[in-house]
Amino acid sequence: MRKTRYAAAAIAAAAALTLSACGGGDSGGAEATGEAEGSGETIRIGIKFDQPGLGFDEGGSYSGFDVDVAKYVANELGYSEDQIEFSEAPSANRENLLSNGQVDMIFATYSITDTRKETVAFAGPYFVAGQDLLVRADDDSISGPEDLEGKNLCSVTGSTSAQKIKDTYPGVNLVEQPGYAECVSLMAGGGIDAATTDDIILAGLAAQEANAGQFKVVGAPFSEENYGVGLPQDNTTCEAINEAITKMIDEGAWEEAITANTEGADYTFNDELNPPTPEPCA
Ligand code: GLU
């Protein structure tokens, strides 16, 4: 039961969009003219490839809540699904991908922060998560980051999750990896006691078939992560993206997407913080 959604998506992958059909990096995609459909323009969107339920590479097609919000927003901007070029945006590369003009938008569990706003802009937020811990299913000794003194904790380079541990819990032995899936593999090997990032990411990884029953999310979030749509600072799309997010929420498509994408996971979103209201664009 845990994996029905991923299995169905994998079957659908055979008929998925092909990147080669997308017109090869036409950067004109950033223009939200509403006339893109059928014009051959593409929009380049950075997502995660290794976070099941959020941004996940099913072998050429992509699934997850970030992907669903990205498709909805792109459609509102005038791009049909086959005009979207998805590419991988690992945590540590997101600001660079935007400021170098390699992608037009990023939907990748990307928290809005003042530090990041020095180099990139954000539309949204479209979701609020909280930083939490993933531990082995039989480990009852860890109920928060204060229990990790002297222990090995894995997180990802360039994430707010790793930064928070460095800033607030310097006694923890932080091991940084390029992605959270690597953290989970290391935990399975036994050398790592816990992994930390947003609760929704950890729940998706714990629910993966390969990890079934091995891990649990502690369930005591210790931050608020406002997921924004990363944009170049000179974008012209922020307002239109906020309108699209609001429409997605008002129409019920947001609720449908979050429900479908967390279906097999042991996760309930915080309904006091969600769905959020997008902030005015700077
Ligand atoms: N939301 C946090 C961040 O933006 C952690 C998840 C991630 O690395 O994507 O850094």
mmCIF file of C-alpha atoms and ligand atoms in Angstrom:
data_model
loop_
_atom_site.group_PDB
_atom_site.id
_atom_site.type_symbol
_atom_site.label_atom_id
_atom_site.label_comp_id
_atom_site.label_asym_id
_atom_site.label_seq_id
_atom_site.Cartn_x
_atom_site.Cartn_y
_atom_site.Cartn_z
ATOM 1 C CA MET A 1 0.000 0.000 0.000
ATOM 2 C CA ARG A 2 2.849 2.343 0.694
ATOM 3 C CA LYS A 3 4.012 2.423 -2.855
ATOM 4 C CA THR A 4 0.938 2.460 -5.027
ATOM 5 C CA ARG A 5 1.448 6.020 -6.137
ATOM 6 C CA TYR A 6 5.070 5.544 -7.122
ATOM 7 C CA ALA A 7 4.313 2.284 -8.907
ATOM 8 C CA ALA A 8 1.546 3.898 -10.931
ATOM 9 C CA ALA A 9 3.792 6.781 -11.822
ATOM 10 C CA ALA A 10 6.533 4.403 -12.904
ATOM 11 C CA ILE A 11 4.146 2.692 -15.305
ATOM 12 C CA ALA A 12 3.129 6.053 -16.673
ATOM 13 C CA ALA A 13 6.783 6.882 -17.208
ATOM 14 C CA ALA A 14 6.811 4.916 -20.431
ATOM 15 C CA ALA A 15 4.502 7.480 -21.976
ATOM 16 C CA ALA A 16 6.133 10.464 -20.355
ATOM 17 C CA LEU A 17 7.212 13.684 -21.903
ATOM 18 C CA THR A 18 10.609 13.576 -23.503
ATOM 19 C CA LEU A 19 13.043 16.339 -22.750
ATOM 20 C CA SER A 20 14.340 16.223 -26.293
ATOM 21 C CA ALA A 21 10.970 17.421 -27.519
ATOM 22 C CA CYS A 22 11.225 20.593 -25.512
ATOM 23 C CA GLY A 23 13.169 22.684 -27.909
ATOM 24 C CA GLY A 24 16.605 22.617 -26.303
ATOM 25 C CA GLY A 25 17.005 25.324 -23.714
ATOM 26 C CA ASP A 26 15.128 28.203 -25.247
ATOM 27 C CA SER A 27 15.555 30.705 -22.463
ATOM 28 C CA GLY A 28 12.669 32.778 -23.778
ATOM 29 C CA GLY A 29 10.587 30.570 -21.506
ATOM 30 C CA ALA A 30 10.896 33.058 -18.691
ATOM 31 C CA GLU A 31 8.489 35.418 -20.360
ATOM 32 C CA ALA A 32 5.066 34.873 -18.912
ATOM 33 C CA THR A 33 3.189 36.234 -21.857
ATOM 34 C CA GLY A 34 0.409 33.726 -21.653
ATOM 35 C CA GLU A 35 1.062 33.103 -25.336
ATOM 36 C CA ALA A 36 3.636 30.393 -24.882
ATOM 37 C CA GLU A 37 1.275 27.518 -25.506
ATOM 38 C CA GLY A 38 1.864 26.129 -28.934
ATOM 39 C CA SER A 39 4.561 28.678 -29.689
ATOM 40 C CA GLY A 40 7.418 26.225 -29.199
ATOM 41 C CA GLU A 41 8.810 28.080 -26.212
ATOM 42 C CA THR A 42 9.851 26.127 -23.192
ATOM 43 C CA ILE A 43 10.206 26.921 -19.518
ATOM 44 C CA ARG A 44 13.109 25.443 -17.564
ATOM 45 C CA ILE A 45 12.195 24.319 -14.064
ATOM 46 C CA GLY A 46 14.572 23.014 -11.403
ATOM 47 C CA ILE A 47 13.232 20.303 -9.087
ATOM 48 C CA LYS A 48 14.642 17.622 -6.801
ATOM 49 C CA PHE A 49 15.119 14.197 -8.382
ATOM 50 C CA ASP A 50 15.583 12.162 -5.193
ATOM 51 C CA GLN A 51 12.823 13.252 -2.813
ATOM 52 C CA PRO A 52 9.836 10.887 -3.203
ATOM 53 C CA GLY A 53 6.496 12.663 -2.867
ATOM 54 C CA LEU A 54 8.087 16.058 -3.617
ATOM 55 C CA GLY A 55 10.409 15.881 -6.609
ATOM 56 C CA PHE A 56 11.288 12.431 -7.857
ATOM 57 C CA ASP A 57 12.754 11.105 -11.093
ATOM 58 C CA GLU A 58 10.695 8.101 -12.128
ATOM 59 C CA GLY A 59 13.069 7.385 -14.983
ATOM 60 C CA GLY A 60 12.379 10.301 -17.294
ATOM 61 C CA SER A 61 9.059 11.443 -15.862
ATOM 62 C CA TYR A 62 8.737 13.294 -12.611
ATOM 63 C CA SER A 63 6.373 13.010 -9.662
ATOM 64 C CA GLY A 64 5.700 14.787 -6.400
ATOM 65 C CA PHE A 65 4.027 17.802 -4.864
ATOM 66 C CA ASP A 66 6.676 20.279 -6.084
ATOM 67 C CA VAL A 67 6.258 18.862 -9.588
ATOM 68 C CA ASP A 68 2.465 19.170 -9.427
ATOM 69 C CA VAL A 69 2.651 22.782 -8.206
ATOM 70 C CA ALA A 70 5.258 23.535 -10.898
ATOM 71 C CA LYS A 71 3.038 22.084 -13.644
ATOM 72 C CA TYR A 72 0.001 24.003 -12.385
ATOM 73 C CA VAL A 73 1.914 27.290 -12.211
ATOM 74 C CA ALA A 74 3.600 26.759 -15.596
ATOM 75 C CA ASN A 75 0.203 26.067 -17.119
ATOM 76 C CA GLU A 76 -1.181 29.289 -15.663
ATOM 77 C CA LEU A 77 1.794 31.118 -17.187
ATOM 78 C CA GLY A 78 0.865 29.691 -20.563
ATOM 79 C CA TYR A 79 3.091 26.612 -20.807
ATOM 80 C CA SER A 80 1.634 23.198 -21.491
ATOM 81 C CA GLU A 81 3.198 20.174 -19.816
ATOM 82 C CA ASP A 82 5.334 19.293 -22.825
ATOM 83 C CA GLN A 83 6.789 22.798 -22.827
ATOM 84 C CA ILE A 84 8.357 22.224 -19.418
ATOM 85 C CA GLU A 85 12.005 21.176 -19.253
ATOM 86 C CA PHE A 86 12.648 19.737 -15.810
ATOM 87 C CA SER A 87 16.203 19.506 -14.528
ATOM 88 C CA GLU A 88 17.771 18.616 -11.208
ATOM 89 C CA ALA A 89 18.334 21.388 -8.670
ATOM 90 C CA PRO A 90 20.277 19.955 -5.704
ATOM 91 C CA SER A 91 20.143 21.997 -2.488
ATOM 92 C CA ALA A 92 23.635 23.452 -2.834
ATOM 93 C CA ASN A 93 23.197 24.535 -6.477
ATOM 94 C CA ARG A 94 19.868 26.366 -6.395
ATOM 95 C CA GLU A 95 21.079 29.968 -6.038
ATOM 96 C CA ASN A 96 23.727 29.411 -8.739
ATOM 97 C CA LEU A 97 21.295 27.814 -11.183
ATOM 98 C CA LEU A 98 19.053 30.875 -10.893
ATOM 99 C CA SER A 99 21.677 33.584 -10.902
ATOM 100 C CA ASN A 100 23.562 31.971 -13.838
ATOM 101 C CA GLY A 101 20.319 31.800 -15.818
ATOM 102 C CA GLN A 102 20.390 27.993 -16.136
ATOM 103 C CA VAL A 103 16.761 27.617 -15.016
ATOM 104 C CA ASP A 104 13.746 29.952 -15.046
ATOM 105 C CA MET A 105 12.144 28.775 -11.805
ATOM 106 C CA ILE A 106 12.886 26.355 -8.977
ATOM 107 C CA PHE A 107 10.320 24.250 -7.117
ATOM 108 C CA ALA A 108 12.592 22.180 -4.896
ATOM 109 C CA THR A 109 11.582 22.247 -1.211
ATOM 110 C CA TYR A 110 13.289 25.635 -1.350
ATOM 111 C CA SER A 111 12.850 27.610 1.871
ATOM 112 C CA ILE A 112 12.460 31.367 1.606
ATOM 113 C CA THR A 113 15.247 32.964 3.687
ATOM 114 C CA ASP A 114 16.729 36.455 3.962
ATOM 115 C CA THR A 115 20.201 35.110 3.126
ATOM 116 C CA ARG A 116 18.970 33.533 -0.098
ATOM 117 C CA LYS A 117 17.053 36.709 -0.958
ATOM 118 C CA GLU A 118 20.451 38.421 -1.279
ATOM 119 C CA THR A 119 20.993 36.482 -4.526
ATOM 120 C CA VAL A 120 17.602 35.190 -5.683
ATOM 121 C CA ALA A 121 13.917 36.126 -5.480
ATOM 122 C CA PHE A 122 10.968 34.054 -4.333
ATOM 123 C CA ALA A 123 7.302 33.779 -5.181
ATOM 124 C CA GLY A 124 5.089 31.947 -2.725
ATOM 125 C CA PRO A 125 5.210 30.377 -0.202
ATOM 126 C CA TYR A 126 3.097 27.481 -1.458
ATOM 127 C CA PHE A 127 3.778 25.126 1.479
ATOM 128 C CA VAL A 128 5.059 25.243 5.051
ATOM 129 C CA ALA A 129 7.062 22.325 6.451
ATOM 130 C CA GLY A 130 9.162 21.979 9.601
ATOM 131 C CA GLN A 131 12.645 20.634 10.236
ATOM 132 C CA ASP A 132 12.579 17.262 11.969
ATOM 133 C CA LEU A 133 14.693 14.146 12.522
ATOM 134 C CA LEU A 134 14.675 10.691 10.947
ATOM 135 C CA VAL A 135 15.894 7.913 13.223
ATOM 136 C CA ARG A 136 15.946 4.121 13.150
ATOM 137 C CA ALA A 137 12.486 2.670 13.858
ATOM 138 C CA ASP A 138 13.646 0.994 17.076
ATOM 139 C CA ASP A 139 15.514 4.036 18.439
ATOM 140 C CA ASP A 140 13.609 5.731 21.256
ATOM 141 C CA SER A 141 16.635 7.614 22.589
ATOM 142 C CA ILE A 142 16.319 10.592 20.221
ATOM 143 C CA SER A 143 13.360 12.937 20.572
ATOM 144 C CA GLY A 144 14.965 16.149 19.345
ATOM 145 C CA PRO A 145 18.269 17.675 18.239
ATOM 146 C CA GLU A 146 19.307 18.202 21.876
ATOM 147 C CA ASP A 147 19.627 14.400 22.157
ATOM 148 C CA LEU A 148 22.241 14.296 19.391
ATOM 149 C CA GLU A 149 25.215 15.701 21.293
ATOM 150 C CA GLY A 150 28.264 13.679 20.218
ATOM 151 C CA LYS A 151 26.184 11.634 17.757
ATOM 152 C CA ASN A 152 26.452 11.468 13.967
ATOM 153 C CA LEU A 153 23.745 13.432 12.186
ATOM 154 C CA CYS A 154 23.478 13.584 8.409
ATOM 155 C CA SER A 155 22.147 16.512 6.410
ATOM 156 C CA VAL A 156 22.663 18.168 3.050
ATOM 157 C CA THR A 157 25.141 20.820 1.974
ATOM 158 C CA GLY A 158 23.489 24.133 1.180
ATOM 159 C CA SER A 159 20.297 23.389 3.108
ATOM 160 C CA THR A 160 18.719 25.400 5.899
ATOM 161 C CA SER A 161 18.633 22.083 7.786
ATOM 162 C CA ALA A 162 22.439 21.745 7.940
ATOM 163 C CA GLN A 163 22.811 25.451 8.710
ATOM 164 C CA LYS A 164 20.420 25.277 11.644
ATOM 165 C CA ILE A 165 22.382 22.423 13.228
ATOM 166 C CA LYS A 166 25.683 24.296 12.789
ATOM 167 C CA ASP A 167 24.201 27.475 14.271
ATOM 168 C CA THR A 168 22.221 25.976 17.140
ATOM 169 C CA TYR A 169 23.694 22.562 18.015
ATOM 170 C CA PRO A 170 27.467 22.817 17.535
ATOM 171 C CA GLY A 171 28.066 19.720 19.714
ATOM 172 C CA VAL A 172 26.438 17.495 17.106
ATOM 173 C CA ASN A 173 28.731 15.738 14.641
ATOM 174 C CA LEU A 174 27.224 16.898 11.349
ATOM 175 C CA VAL A 175 27.962 14.825 8.255
ATOM 176 C CA GLU A 176 27.033 16.611 5.017
ATOM 177 C CA GLN A 177 25.939 14.850 1.842
ATOM 178 C CA PRO A 178 24.739 16.119 -1.567
ATOM 179 C CA GLY A 179 21.194 14.720 -1.062
ATOM 180 C CA TYR A 180 18.941 13.275 1.627
ATOM 181 C CA ALA A 181 18.732 9.892 -0.090
ATOM 182 C CA GLU A 182 22.482 9.538 0.563
ATOM 183 C CA CYS A 183 21.853 10.287 4.252
ATOM 184 C CA VAL A 184 19.285 7.498 4.413
ATOM 185 C CA SER A 185 21.692 5.042 2.748
ATOM 186 C CA LEU A 186 24.340 5.968 5.306
ATOM 187 C CA MET A 187 21.851 5.424 8.125
ATOM 188 C CA ALA A 188 21.055 1.973 6.791
ATOM 189 C CA GLY A 189 24.782 1.231 6.982
ATOM 190 C CA GLY A 190 24.748 2.058 10.693
ATOM 191 C CA GLY A 191 27.415 4.781 10.936
ATOM 192 C CA ILE A 192 24.884 7.584 11.165
ATOM 193 C CA ASP A 193 22.422 7.941 14.049
ATOM 194 C CA ALA A 194 19.920 10.326 12.458
ATOM 195 C CA ALA A 195 19.180 12.491 9.430
ATOM 196 C CA THR A 196 17.656 15.944 9.498
ATOM 197 C CA THR A 197 15.648 18.051 7.108
ATOM 198 C CA ASP A 198 12.008 19.003 6.572
ATOM 199 C CA ASP A 199 9.464 16.552 7.976
ATOM 200 C CA ILE A 200 7.691 16.058 4.624
ATOM 201 C CA ILE A 201 10.984 15.066 2.928
ATOM 202 C CA LEU A 202 11.882 12.614 5.697
ATOM 203 C CA ALA A 203 8.394 11.058 5.631
ATOM 204 C CA GLY A 204 8.655 10.471 1.875
ATOM 205 C CA LEU A 205 12.041 8.782 2.225
ATOM 206 C CA ALA A 206 10.870 6.630 5.150
ATOM 207 C CA ALA A 207 7.906 5.444 3.057
ATOM 208 C CA GLN A 208 10.042 4.291 0.132
ATOM 209 C CA GLU A 209 9.729 0.597 -0.465
ATOM 210 C CA ALA A 210 13.457 0.035 -0.065
ATOM 211 C CA ASN A 211 13.335 1.593 3.411
ATOM 212 C CA ALA A 212 10.015 0.131 4.550
ATOM 213 C CA GLY A 213 9.809 -0.209 8.323
ATOM 214 C CA GLN A 214 13.427 0.796 8.909
ATOM 215 C CA PHE A 215 13.051 4.436 9.927
ATOM 216 C CA LYS A 216 10.640 6.826 11.614
ATOM 217 C CA VAL A 217 10.240 10.589 11.698
ATOM 218 C CA VAL A 218 10.510 11.852 15.299
ATOM 219 C CA GLY A 219 7.531 14.185 14.755
ATOM 220 C CA ALA A 220 8.686 17.224 16.747
ATOM 221 C CA PRO A 221 9.409 19.945 14.160
ATOM 222 C CA PHE A 222 11.842 22.648 15.299
ATOM 223 C CA SER A 223 11.628 25.215 12.481
ATOM 224 C CA GLU A 224 9.210 26.676 9.943
ATOM 225 C CA GLU A 225 10.237 26.150 6.333
ATOM 226 C CA ASN A 226 8.283 28.263 3.876
ATOM 227 C CA TYR A 227 8.641 26.704 0.445
ATOM 228 C CA GLY A 228 9.002 29.387 -2.199
ATOM 229 C CA VAL A 229 9.369 29.382 -5.958
ATOM 230 C CA GLY A 230 12.970 30.384 -6.593
ATOM 231 C CA LEU A 231 13.352 33.024 -9.307
ATOM 232 C CA PRO A 232 16.124 35.189 -10.704
ATOM 233 C CA GLN A 233 16.145 38.601 -9.069
ATOM 234 C CA ASP A 234 15.310 40.287 -12.389
ATOM 235 C CA ASN A 235 12.221 38.094 -12.981
ATOM 236 C CA THR A 236 8.970 39.448 -14.334
ATOM 237 C CA THR A 237 6.908 36.473 -13.231
ATOM 238 C CA CYS A 238 6.617 36.693 -9.436
ATOM 239 C CA GLU A 239 3.128 38.266 -9.312
ATOM 240 C CA ALA A 240 1.720 35.874 -11.909
ATOM 241 C CA ILE A 241 3.151 32.916 -9.999
ATOM 242 C CA ASN A 242 1.567 34.128 -6.757
ATOM 243 C CA GLU A 243 -1.765 34.448 -8.546
ATOM 244 C CA ALA A 244 -1.399 30.913 -9.889
ATOM 245 C CA ILE A 245 -0.614 29.537 -6.424
ATOM 246 C CA THR A 246 -3.641 31.330 -4.970
ATOM 247 C CA LYS A 247 -5.830 29.936 -7.750
ATOM 248 C CA MET A 248 -4.472 26.416 -7.170
ATOM 249 C CA ILE A 249 -5.390 26.714 -3.485
ATOM 250 C CA ASP A 250 -8.821 28.260 -4.134
ATOM 251 C CA GLU A 251 -9.725 25.640 -6.746
ATOM 252 C CA GLY A 252 -8.887 22.717 -4.469
ATOM 253 C CA ALA A 253 -6.055 21.484 -6.697
ATOM 254 C CA TRP A 254 -3.487 22.277 -3.976
ATOM 255 C CA GLU A 255 -5.308 20.077 -1.438
ATOM 256 C CA GLU A 256 -5.667 17.318 -4.016
ATOM 257 C CA ALA A 257 -1.957 17.455 -4.834
ATOM 258 C CA ILE A 258 -0.704 17.419 -1.251
ATOM 259 C CA THR A 259 -3.076 14.597 -0.350
ATOM 260 C CA ALA A 260 -2.123 12.446 -3.345
ATOM 261 C CA ASN A 261 1.596 12.998 -2.865
ATOM 262 C CA THR A 262 1.670 12.129 0.841
ATOM 263 C CA GLU A 263 -0.769 9.232 0.556
ATOM 264 C CA GLY A 264 1.636 6.388 1.235
ATOM 265 C CA ALA A 265 3.665 8.278 3.823
ATOM 266 C CA ASP A 266 3.161 8.658 7.560
ATOM 267 C CA TYR A 267 2.690 12.419 7.262
ATOM 268 C CA THR A 268 0.001 14.980 7.901
ATOM 269 C CA PHE A 269 0.684 18.565 6.938
ATOM 270 C CA ASN A 270 0.291 21.284 9.567
ATOM 271 C CA ASP A 271 -3.137 22.699 8.781
ATOM 272 C CA GLU A 272 -2.590 25.764 10.954
ATOM 273 C CA LEU A 273 0.196 26.874 8.608
ATOM 274 C CA ASN A 274 -1.157 25.399 5.369
ATOM 275 C CA PRO A 275 -2.108 26.332 2.810
ATOM 276 C CA PRO A 276 -0.110 29.545 3.195
ATOM 277 C CA THR A 277 -0.868 32.912 1.599
ATOM 278 C CA PRO A 278 1.812 34.000 -0.888
ATOM 279 C CA GLU A 279 3.826 37.031 0.225
ATOM 280 C CA PRO A 280 3.779 40.181 -1.881
ATOM 281 C CA CYS A 281 6.613 40.199 -4.431
ATOM 282 C CA ALA A 282 9.513 42.498 -3.544
HETATM 283 N N1 GLU B 1 13.793 23.405 2.899
HETATM 284 C C1 GLU B 1 15.167 23.356 3.270
HETATM 285 C C2 GLU B 1 16.053 24.164 2.325
HETATM 286 O O1 GLU B 1 15.567 24.833 1.504
HETATM 287 C C3 GLU B 1 15.673 21.928 3.354
HETATM 288 C C4 GLU B 1 15.302 21.053 2.201
HETATM 289 C C5 GLU B 1 16.251 21.147 1.021
HETATM 290 O O2 GLU B 1 17.480 21.064 1.200
HETATM 291 O O3 GLU B 1 15.747 21.244 -0.086
HETATM 292 O O4 GLU B 1 17.243 24.155 2.426
#
